[in-house]
């Protein structure tokens, strides 16, 4: 196999679509041979834009295509389990966007289906492979800030570039399943269901793959933007099994002018110093002095690290996230299949972050700290009280 021949399922996706299509086109080791989407008009438009001849409205037909080695699933999470299991059973390697699915039991079935079929199962956890997070991870591994004591993450408001704002017709990430308790999988906390794997995976990368013992959520009675009628989570705290390090994530969405930062950022506090890392859409708020993607603060000085990637296609940010992070994850997936090397972020890794996400929502619902290892396979966030 010289190139990995991919079928893209959910190809017309509003948010994930452009970055996957751009990333797939940019990777030499990948050939996009077919696109699939239930939305036939959008499918035709995308196939003709990409010059891809094969089009399928039903993913089951795509799975019968012997010229396809692997599927890239960017359909919504409520179909991830069904499509991923069917793809593995059809002998296709699977790359599936986060969140992996709605329950740990479904996730386990996805892992087992891939194992039985002898195919790879990668989950598209872009934050885990995002360049500033990888740079910080390397500095931490080299001992630059000593032993990790705490991971502090913040989700501030995201600000789109003008071009992205125009593409999204000013409606942002407003696709109906994202705010629906059942379709999102998050019950009254849909945003957290969508975002949880991002924060827990990047925190885990930076903390050195420590296992989380318990999570504790502070819920609030409203969500932001289109999910105002739902509930939200203002803060999550967690402690790692070793009992030494812990973590905290907070969300606050003030207008960008309030500054000084926008998007996602992490501070990793070590015994010798601190790293400040900007993630998705992260950087200085408009009108505030620019900031580099990674800064190390130690011994009374700060050292800035810049990256070669340019400004983001989607966000006002000091680092490139959309497209760059996705190209990084997809090229690792291709290499893993073509060279038969283990995946760094596979179904098992994704299950850890799904478990922490579900445990956080359970903590918000039940008003108590929740042990992640004790999350039952069958627990789902919708219908839970
Ligand atoms: N890693 C990231 O940073 C990142 C960013 C954006 C989105 N995502 C993930 O990507 C996925 C898609 O998100 P989105 O907001 O772009 O979704 P979307 O709703 O805009 O698009 C989903 C597409 O899938 C199609 N679809 C639905 N069911 C299908 C089926 N059974 N067969 C074929 N096509 C089907 C829809 O017609 C639609 O075109 C989600 O899992 C989301 O969490 C990840």
PDB file of N, CA and C and ligand atoms in Angstrom, residues 9-20 36-39 42 56-59 73-80 82-83 97-99 124-127 173 175-178 194 198 280 321-322 326, ligand 1:
ATOM      1  N   UNK A   9     -16.565  10.322   5.360  1.00  0.00           N
ATOM      2  CA  UNK A   9     -18.002  10.152   5.667  1.00  0.00           C
ATOM      3  C   UNK A   9     -18.494  11.340   6.507  1.00  0.00           C
ATOM      4  N   UNK A  10     -19.531  12.020   5.962  1.00  0.00           N
ATOM      5  CA  UNK A  10     -19.992  13.273   6.580  1.00  0.00           C
ATOM      6  C   UNK A  10     -19.242  14.423   5.926  1.00  0.00           C
ATOM      7  N   UNK A  11     -18.878  14.206   4.648  1.00  0.00           N
ATOM      8  CA  UNK A  11     -17.956  15.104   3.937  1.00  0.00           C
ATOM      9  C   UNK A  11     -18.419  16.550   3.884  1.00  0.00           C
ATOM     10  N   UNK A  12     -19.747  16.769   4.014  1.00  0.00           N
ATOM     11  CA  UNK A  12     -20.263  18.140   3.919  1.00  0.00           C
ATOM     12  C   UNK A  12     -20.327  18.829   5.275  1.00  0.00           C
ATOM     13  N   UNK A  13     -19.712  18.227   6.289  1.00  0.00           N
ATOM     14  CA  UNK A  13     -19.782  18.791   7.649  1.00  0.00           C
ATOM     15  C   UNK A  13     -19.416  20.278   7.645  1.00  0.00           C
ATOM     16  N   UNK A  14     -20.218  21.043   8.372  1.00  0.00           N
ATOM     17  CA  UNK A  14     -20.055  22.506   8.330  1.00  0.00           C
ATOM     18  C   UNK A  14     -18.751  22.952   9.002  1.00  0.00           C
ATOM     19  N   UNK A  15     -18.420  22.340  10.132  1.00  0.00           N
ATOM     20  CA  UNK A  15     -17.244  22.803  10.869  1.00  0.00           C
ATOM     21  C   UNK A  15     -16.035  21.904  10.574  1.00  0.00           C
ATOM     22  N   UNK A  16     -16.227  20.592  10.735  1.00  0.00           N
ATOM     23  CA  UNK A  16     -15.094  19.682  10.531  1.00  0.00           C
ATOM     24  C   UNK A  16     -14.756  19.542   9.044  1.00  0.00           C
ATOM     25  N   UNK A  17     -15.739  19.770   8.161  1.00  0.00           N
ATOM     26  CA  UNK A  17     -15.546  19.523   6.729  1.00  0.00           C
ATOM     27  C   UNK A  17     -14.361  20.258   6.120  1.00  0.00           C
ATOM     28  N   UNK A  18     -14.335  21.606   6.194  1.00  0.00           N
ATOM     29  CA  UNK A  18     -13.229  22.308   5.522  1.00  0.00           C
ATOM     30  C   UNK A  18     -11.855  21.879   6.023  1.00  0.00           C
ATOM     31  N   UNK A  19     -11.702  21.692   7.347  1.00  0.00           N
ATOM     32  CA  UNK A  19     -10.343  21.367   7.818  1.00  0.00           C
ATOM     33  C   UNK A  19      -9.951  19.948   7.411  1.00  0.00           C
ATOM     34  N   UNK A  20     -10.889  18.999   7.422  1.00  0.00           N
ATOM     35  CA  UNK A  20     -10.528  17.645   6.972  1.00  0.00           C
ATOM     36  C   UNK A  20     -10.247  17.637   5.476  1.00  0.00           C
ATOM     37  N   UNK A  36     -18.812  10.836   1.123  1.00  0.00           N
ATOM     38  CA  UNK A  36     -20.142  10.339   1.468  1.00  0.00           C
ATOM     39  C   UNK A  36     -20.829  11.353   2.369  1.00  0.00           C
ATOM     40  N   UNK A  37     -22.087  11.646   2.074  1.00  0.00           N
ATOM     41  CA  UNK A  37     -22.883  12.476   2.977  1.00  0.00           C
ATOM     42  C   UNK A  37     -24.352  12.229   2.668  1.00  0.00           C
ATOM     43  N   UNK A  38     -25.166  12.309   3.718  1.00  0.00           N
ATOM     44  CA  UNK A  38     -26.614  12.137   3.534  1.00  0.00           C
ATOM     45  C   UNK A  38     -27.217  13.294   2.753  1.00  0.00           C
ATOM     46  N   UNK A  39     -26.537  14.425   2.792  1.00  0.00           N
ATOM     47  CA  UNK A  39     -27.031  15.624   2.119  1.00  0.00           C
ATOM     48  C   UNK A  39     -26.546  15.594   0.662  1.00  0.00           C
ATOM     49  N   UNK A  42     -25.235  18.947  -1.174  1.00  0.00           N
ATOM     50  CA  UNK A  42     -23.920  19.370  -0.663  1.00  0.00           C
ATOM     51  C   UNK A  42     -22.852  18.374  -1.098  1.00  0.00           C
ATOM     52  N   UNK A  56     -21.068   8.724  -2.382  1.00  0.00           N
ATOM     53  CA  UNK A  56     -22.057   7.812  -1.792  1.00  0.00           C
ATOM     54  C   UNK A  56     -22.940   8.592  -0.826  1.00  0.00           C
ATOM     55  N   UNK A  57     -24.257   8.378  -0.956  1.00  0.00           N
ATOM     56  CA  UNK A  57     -25.159   9.003   0.021  1.00  0.00           C
ATOM     57  C   UNK A  57     -25.333   8.112   1.239  1.00  0.00           C
ATOM     58  N   UNK A  58     -25.046   6.809   1.064  1.00  0.00           N
ATOM     59  CA  UNK A  58     -25.212   5.854   2.164  1.00  0.00           C
ATOM     60  C   UNK A  58     -23.834   5.271   2.499  1.00  0.00           C
ATOM     61  N   UNK A  59     -23.410   5.424   3.750  1.00  0.00           N
ATOM     62  CA  UNK A  59     -22.060   4.979   4.103  1.00  0.00           C
ATOM     63  C   UNK A  59     -21.881   3.474   3.901  1.00  0.00           C
ATOM     64  N   UNK A  73     -14.363   9.539   9.566  1.00  0.00           N
ATOM     65  CA  UNK A  73     -15.763   9.808   9.929  1.00  0.00           C
ATOM     66  C   UNK A  73     -15.877  11.190  10.577  1.00  0.00           C
ATOM     67  N   UNK A  74     -16.522  12.107   9.854  1.00  0.00           N
ATOM     68  CA  UNK A  74     -16.749  13.444  10.428  1.00  0.00           C
ATOM     69  C   UNK A  74     -18.245  13.745  10.485  1.00  0.00           C
ATOM     70  N   UNK A  75     -19.045  12.684  10.457  1.00  0.00           N
ATOM     71  CA  UNK A  75     -20.486  12.811  10.723  1.00  0.00           C
ATOM     72  C   UNK A  75     -20.641  13.097  12.226  1.00  0.00           C
ATOM     73  N   UNK A  76     -21.842  13.475  12.674  1.00  0.00           N
ATOM     74  CA  UNK A  76     -21.991  13.834  14.108  1.00  0.00           C
ATOM     75  C   UNK A  76     -21.791  12.650  15.047  1.00  0.00           C
ATOM     76  N   UNK A  77     -21.538  12.938  16.325  1.00  0.00           N
ATOM     77  CA  UNK A  77     -21.195  11.875  17.286  1.00  0.00           C
ATOM     78  C   UNK A  77     -22.270  10.805  17.468  1.00  0.00           C
ATOM     79  N   UNK A  78     -23.550  11.147  17.236  1.00  0.00           N
ATOM     80  CA  UNK A  78     -24.592  10.154  17.486  1.00  0.00           C
ATOM     81  C   UNK A  78     -24.582   9.022  16.453  1.00  0.00           C
ATOM     82  N   UNK A  79     -23.779   9.159  15.371  1.00  0.00           N
ATOM     83  CA  UNK A  79     -23.633   8.035  14.420  1.00  0.00           C
ATOM     84  C   UNK A  79     -22.214   7.454  14.432  1.00  0.00           C
ATOM     85  N   UNK A  80     -21.329   7.958  15.280  1.00  0.00           N
ATOM     86  CA  UNK A  80     -19.937   7.468  15.287  1.00  0.00           C
ATOM     87  C   UNK A  80     -19.876   5.972  15.581  1.00  0.00           C
ATOM     88  N   UNK A  82     -22.165   3.547  15.350  1.00  0.00           N
ATOM     89  CA  UNK A  82     -22.739   2.699  14.279  1.00  0.00           C
ATOM     90  C   UNK A  82     -21.789   2.613  13.072  1.00  0.00           C
ATOM     91  N   UNK A  83     -21.302   3.764  12.623  1.00  0.00           N
ATOM     92  CA  UNK A  83     -20.481   3.768  11.400  1.00  0.00           C
ATOM     93  C   UNK A  83     -19.105   3.153  11.673  1.00  0.00           C
ATOM     94  N   UNK A  97     -13.853  11.280  14.251  1.00  0.00           N
ATOM     95  CA  UNK A  97     -13.748  12.547  15.002  1.00  0.00           C
ATOM     96  C   UNK A  97     -14.201  12.364  16.449  1.00  0.00           C
ATOM     97  N   UNK A  98     -13.713  13.212  17.308  1.00  0.00           N
ATOM     98  CA  UNK A  98     -14.189  13.283  18.688  1.00  0.00           C
ATOM     99  C   UNK A  98     -15.558  13.945  18.695  1.00  0.00           C
ATOM    100  N   UNK A  99     -16.355  13.920  19.749  1.00  0.00           N
ATOM    101  CA  UNK A  99     -16.224  12.958  20.837  1.00  0.00           C
ATOM    102  C   UNK A  99     -16.489  11.556  20.302  1.00  0.00           C
ATOM    103  N   UNK A 124     -10.069  11.387  16.334  1.00  0.00           N
ATOM    104  CA  UNK A 124      -9.518  12.670  15.878  1.00  0.00           C
ATOM    105  C   UNK A 124      -9.444  13.703  16.976  1.00  0.00           C
ATOM    106  N   UNK A 125      -8.533  13.467  17.914  1.00  0.00           N
ATOM    107  CA  UNK A 125      -8.403  14.406  19.031  1.00  0.00           C
ATOM    108  C   UNK A 125      -7.326  15.427  18.697  1.00  0.00           C
ATOM    109  N   UNK A 126      -7.756  16.480  18.027  1.00  0.00           N
ATOM    110  CA  UNK A 126      -6.814  17.448  17.477  1.00  0.00           C
ATOM    111  C   UNK A 126      -5.990  18.184  18.542  1.00  0.00           C
ATOM    112  N   UNK A 127      -6.566  18.461  19.724  1.00  0.00           N
ATOM    113  CA  UNK A 127      -5.799  19.193  20.739  1.00  0.00           C
ATOM    114  C   UNK A 127      -4.548  18.405  21.160  1.00  0.00           C
ATOM    115  N   UNK A 173     -20.816  28.084  15.145  1.00  0.00           N
ATOM    116  CA  UNK A 173     -20.916  26.617  15.086  1.00  0.00           C
ATOM    117  C   UNK A 173     -22.345  26.152  15.390  1.00  0.00           C
ATOM    118  N   UNK A 175     -24.915  24.268  14.549  1.00  0.00           N
ATOM    119  CA  UNK A 175     -25.570  23.128  13.877  1.00  0.00           C
ATOM    120  C   UNK A 175     -26.446  22.452  14.935  1.00  0.00           C
ATOM    121  N   UNK A 176     -27.697  22.104  14.574  1.00  0.00           N
ATOM    122  CA  UNK A 176     -28.686  21.753  15.605  1.00  0.00           C
ATOM    123  C   UNK A 176     -28.260  20.642  16.568  1.00  0.00           C
ATOM    124  N   UNK A 177     -27.560  19.602  16.114  1.00  0.00           N
ATOM    125  CA  UNK A 177     -27.241  18.500  17.029  1.00  0.00           C
ATOM    126  C   UNK A 177     -26.339  18.956  18.172  1.00  0.00           C
ATOM    127  N   UNK A 178     -25.558  19.997  17.949  1.00  0.00           N
ATOM    128  CA  UNK A 178     -24.618  20.444  18.988  1.00  0.00           C
ATOM    129  C   UNK A 178     -25.325  20.923  20.248  1.00  0.00           C
ATOM    130  N   UNK A 194     -19.032  18.179  23.937  1.00  0.00           N
ATOM    131  CA  UNK A 194     -18.254  18.404  22.718  1.00  0.00           C
ATOM    132  C   UNK A 194     -16.802  18.767  23.043  1.00  0.00           C
ATOM    133  N   UNK A 198     -11.282  17.461  24.443  1.00  0.00           N
ATOM    134  CA  UNK A 198     -10.193  18.385  24.117  1.00  0.00           C
ATOM    135  C   UNK A 198      -9.402  18.774  25.373  1.00  0.00           C
ATOM    136  N   UNK A 280      -6.601  26.098  20.822  1.00  0.00           N
ATOM    137  CA  UNK A 280      -7.535  26.430  19.740  1.00  0.00           C
ATOM    138  C   UNK A 280      -8.060  27.859  19.871  1.00  0.00           C
ATOM    139  N   UNK A 321      -4.568  26.525  14.264  1.00  0.00           N
ATOM    140  CA  UNK A 321      -5.203  25.334  14.824  1.00  0.00           C
ATOM    141  C   UNK A 321      -5.946  24.535  13.755  1.00  0.00           C
ATOM    142  N   UNK A 322      -7.019  25.105  13.248  1.00  0.00           N
ATOM    143  CA  UNK A 322      -7.793  24.393  12.231  1.00  0.00           C
ATOM    144  C   UNK A 322      -6.862  24.105  11.066  1.00  0.00           C
ATOM    145  N   UNK A 326      -5.397  19.224  12.467  1.00  0.00           N
ATOM    146  CA  UNK A 326      -6.069  18.082  11.832  1.00  0.00           C
ATOM    147  C   UNK A 326      -5.130  17.373  10.855  1.00  0.00           C
TER     148      UNK A 326
HETATM  149  N1  LIG B   1     -11.427  18.045  16.414  1.00  0.00           N
HETATM  150  C1  LIG B   1     -11.992  19.225  16.251  1.00  0.00           C
HETATM  151  O1  LIG B   1     -11.423  20.237  16.557  1.00  0.00           O
HETATM  152  C2  LIG B   1     -13.370  19.300  15.666  1.00  0.00           C
HETATM  153  C3  LIG B   1     -13.834  20.492  15.119  1.00  0.00           C
HETATM  154  C4  LIG B   1     -15.120  20.524  14.574  1.00  0.00           C
HETATM  155  C5  LIG B   1     -15.920  19.402  14.606  1.00  0.00           C
HETATM  156  N2  LIG B   1     -15.439  18.264  15.165  1.00  0.00           N
HETATM  157  C6  LIG B   1     -16.252  17.042  15.213  1.00  0.00           C
HETATM  158  O2  LIG B   1     -16.584  16.687  13.865  1.00  0.00           O
HETATM  159  C7  LIG B   1     -17.875  16.108  13.805  1.00  0.00           C
HETATM  160  C8  LIG B   1     -18.751  16.900  12.851  1.00  0.00           C
HETATM  161  O3  LIG B   1     -18.980  18.192  13.372  1.00  0.00           O
HETATM  162  P1  LIG B   1     -19.677  19.358  12.505  1.00  0.00           P
HETATM  163  O4  LIG B   1     -20.095  20.412  13.452  1.00  0.00           O
HETATM  164  O5  LIG B   1     -18.820  19.739  11.369  1.00  0.00           O
HETATM  165  O6  LIG B   1     -21.001  18.607  12.016  1.00  0.00           O
HETATM  166  P2  LIG B   1     -22.124  18.945  10.916  1.00  0.00           P
HETATM  167  O7  LIG B   1     -23.431  18.653  11.536  1.00  0.00           O
HETATM  168  O8  LIG B   1     -21.905  20.287  10.307  1.00  0.00           O
HETATM  169  O9  LIG B   1     -21.835  17.898   9.776  1.00  0.00           O
HETATM  170  C9  LIG B   1     -22.078  16.554   9.847  1.00  0.00           C
HETATM  171  C10 LIG B   1     -22.268  16.024   8.428  1.00  0.00           C
HETATM  172  O10 LIG B   1     -22.508  14.617   8.516  1.00  0.00           O
HETATM  173  C11 LIG B   1     -23.574  14.280   7.648  1.00  0.00           C
HETATM  174  N3  LIG B   1     -24.179  13.046   8.165  1.00  0.00           N
HETATM  175  C12 LIG B   1     -24.976  12.886   9.248  1.00  0.00           C
HETATM  176  N4  LIG B   1     -25.307  11.584   9.401  1.00  0.00           N
HETATM  177  C13 LIG B   1     -24.704  10.922   8.388  1.00  0.00           C
HETATM  178  C14 LIG B   1     -24.668   9.551   7.998  1.00  0.00           C
HETATM  179  N5  LIG B   1     -25.327   8.610   8.690  1.00  0.00           N
HETATM  180  N6  LIG B   1     -23.989   9.234   6.897  1.00  0.00           N
HETATM  181  C15 LIG B   1     -23.335  10.173   6.162  1.00  0.00           C
HETATM  182  N7  LIG B   1     -23.321  11.488   6.488  1.00  0.00           N
HETATM  183  C16 LIG B   1     -23.993  11.846   7.588  1.00  0.00           C
HETATM  184  C17 LIG B   1     -24.492  15.499   7.672  1.00  0.00           C
HETATM  185  O11 LIG B   1     -25.328  15.545   6.506  1.00  0.00           O
HETATM  186  C18 LIG B   1     -23.485  16.638   7.721  1.00  0.00           C
HETATM  187  O12 LIG B   1     -23.111  17.066   6.424  1.00  0.00           O
HETATM  188  C19 LIG B   1     -18.367  16.089  15.262  1.00  0.00           C
HETATM  189  O13 LIG B   1     -18.049  14.851  15.852  1.00  0.00           O
HETATM  190  C20 LIG B   1     -17.581  17.222  15.912  1.00  0.00           C
HETATM  191  O14 LIG B   1     -17.446  17.102  17.314  1.00  0.00           O
HETATM  192  C21 LIG B   1     -14.180  18.195  15.673  1.00  0.00           C
END
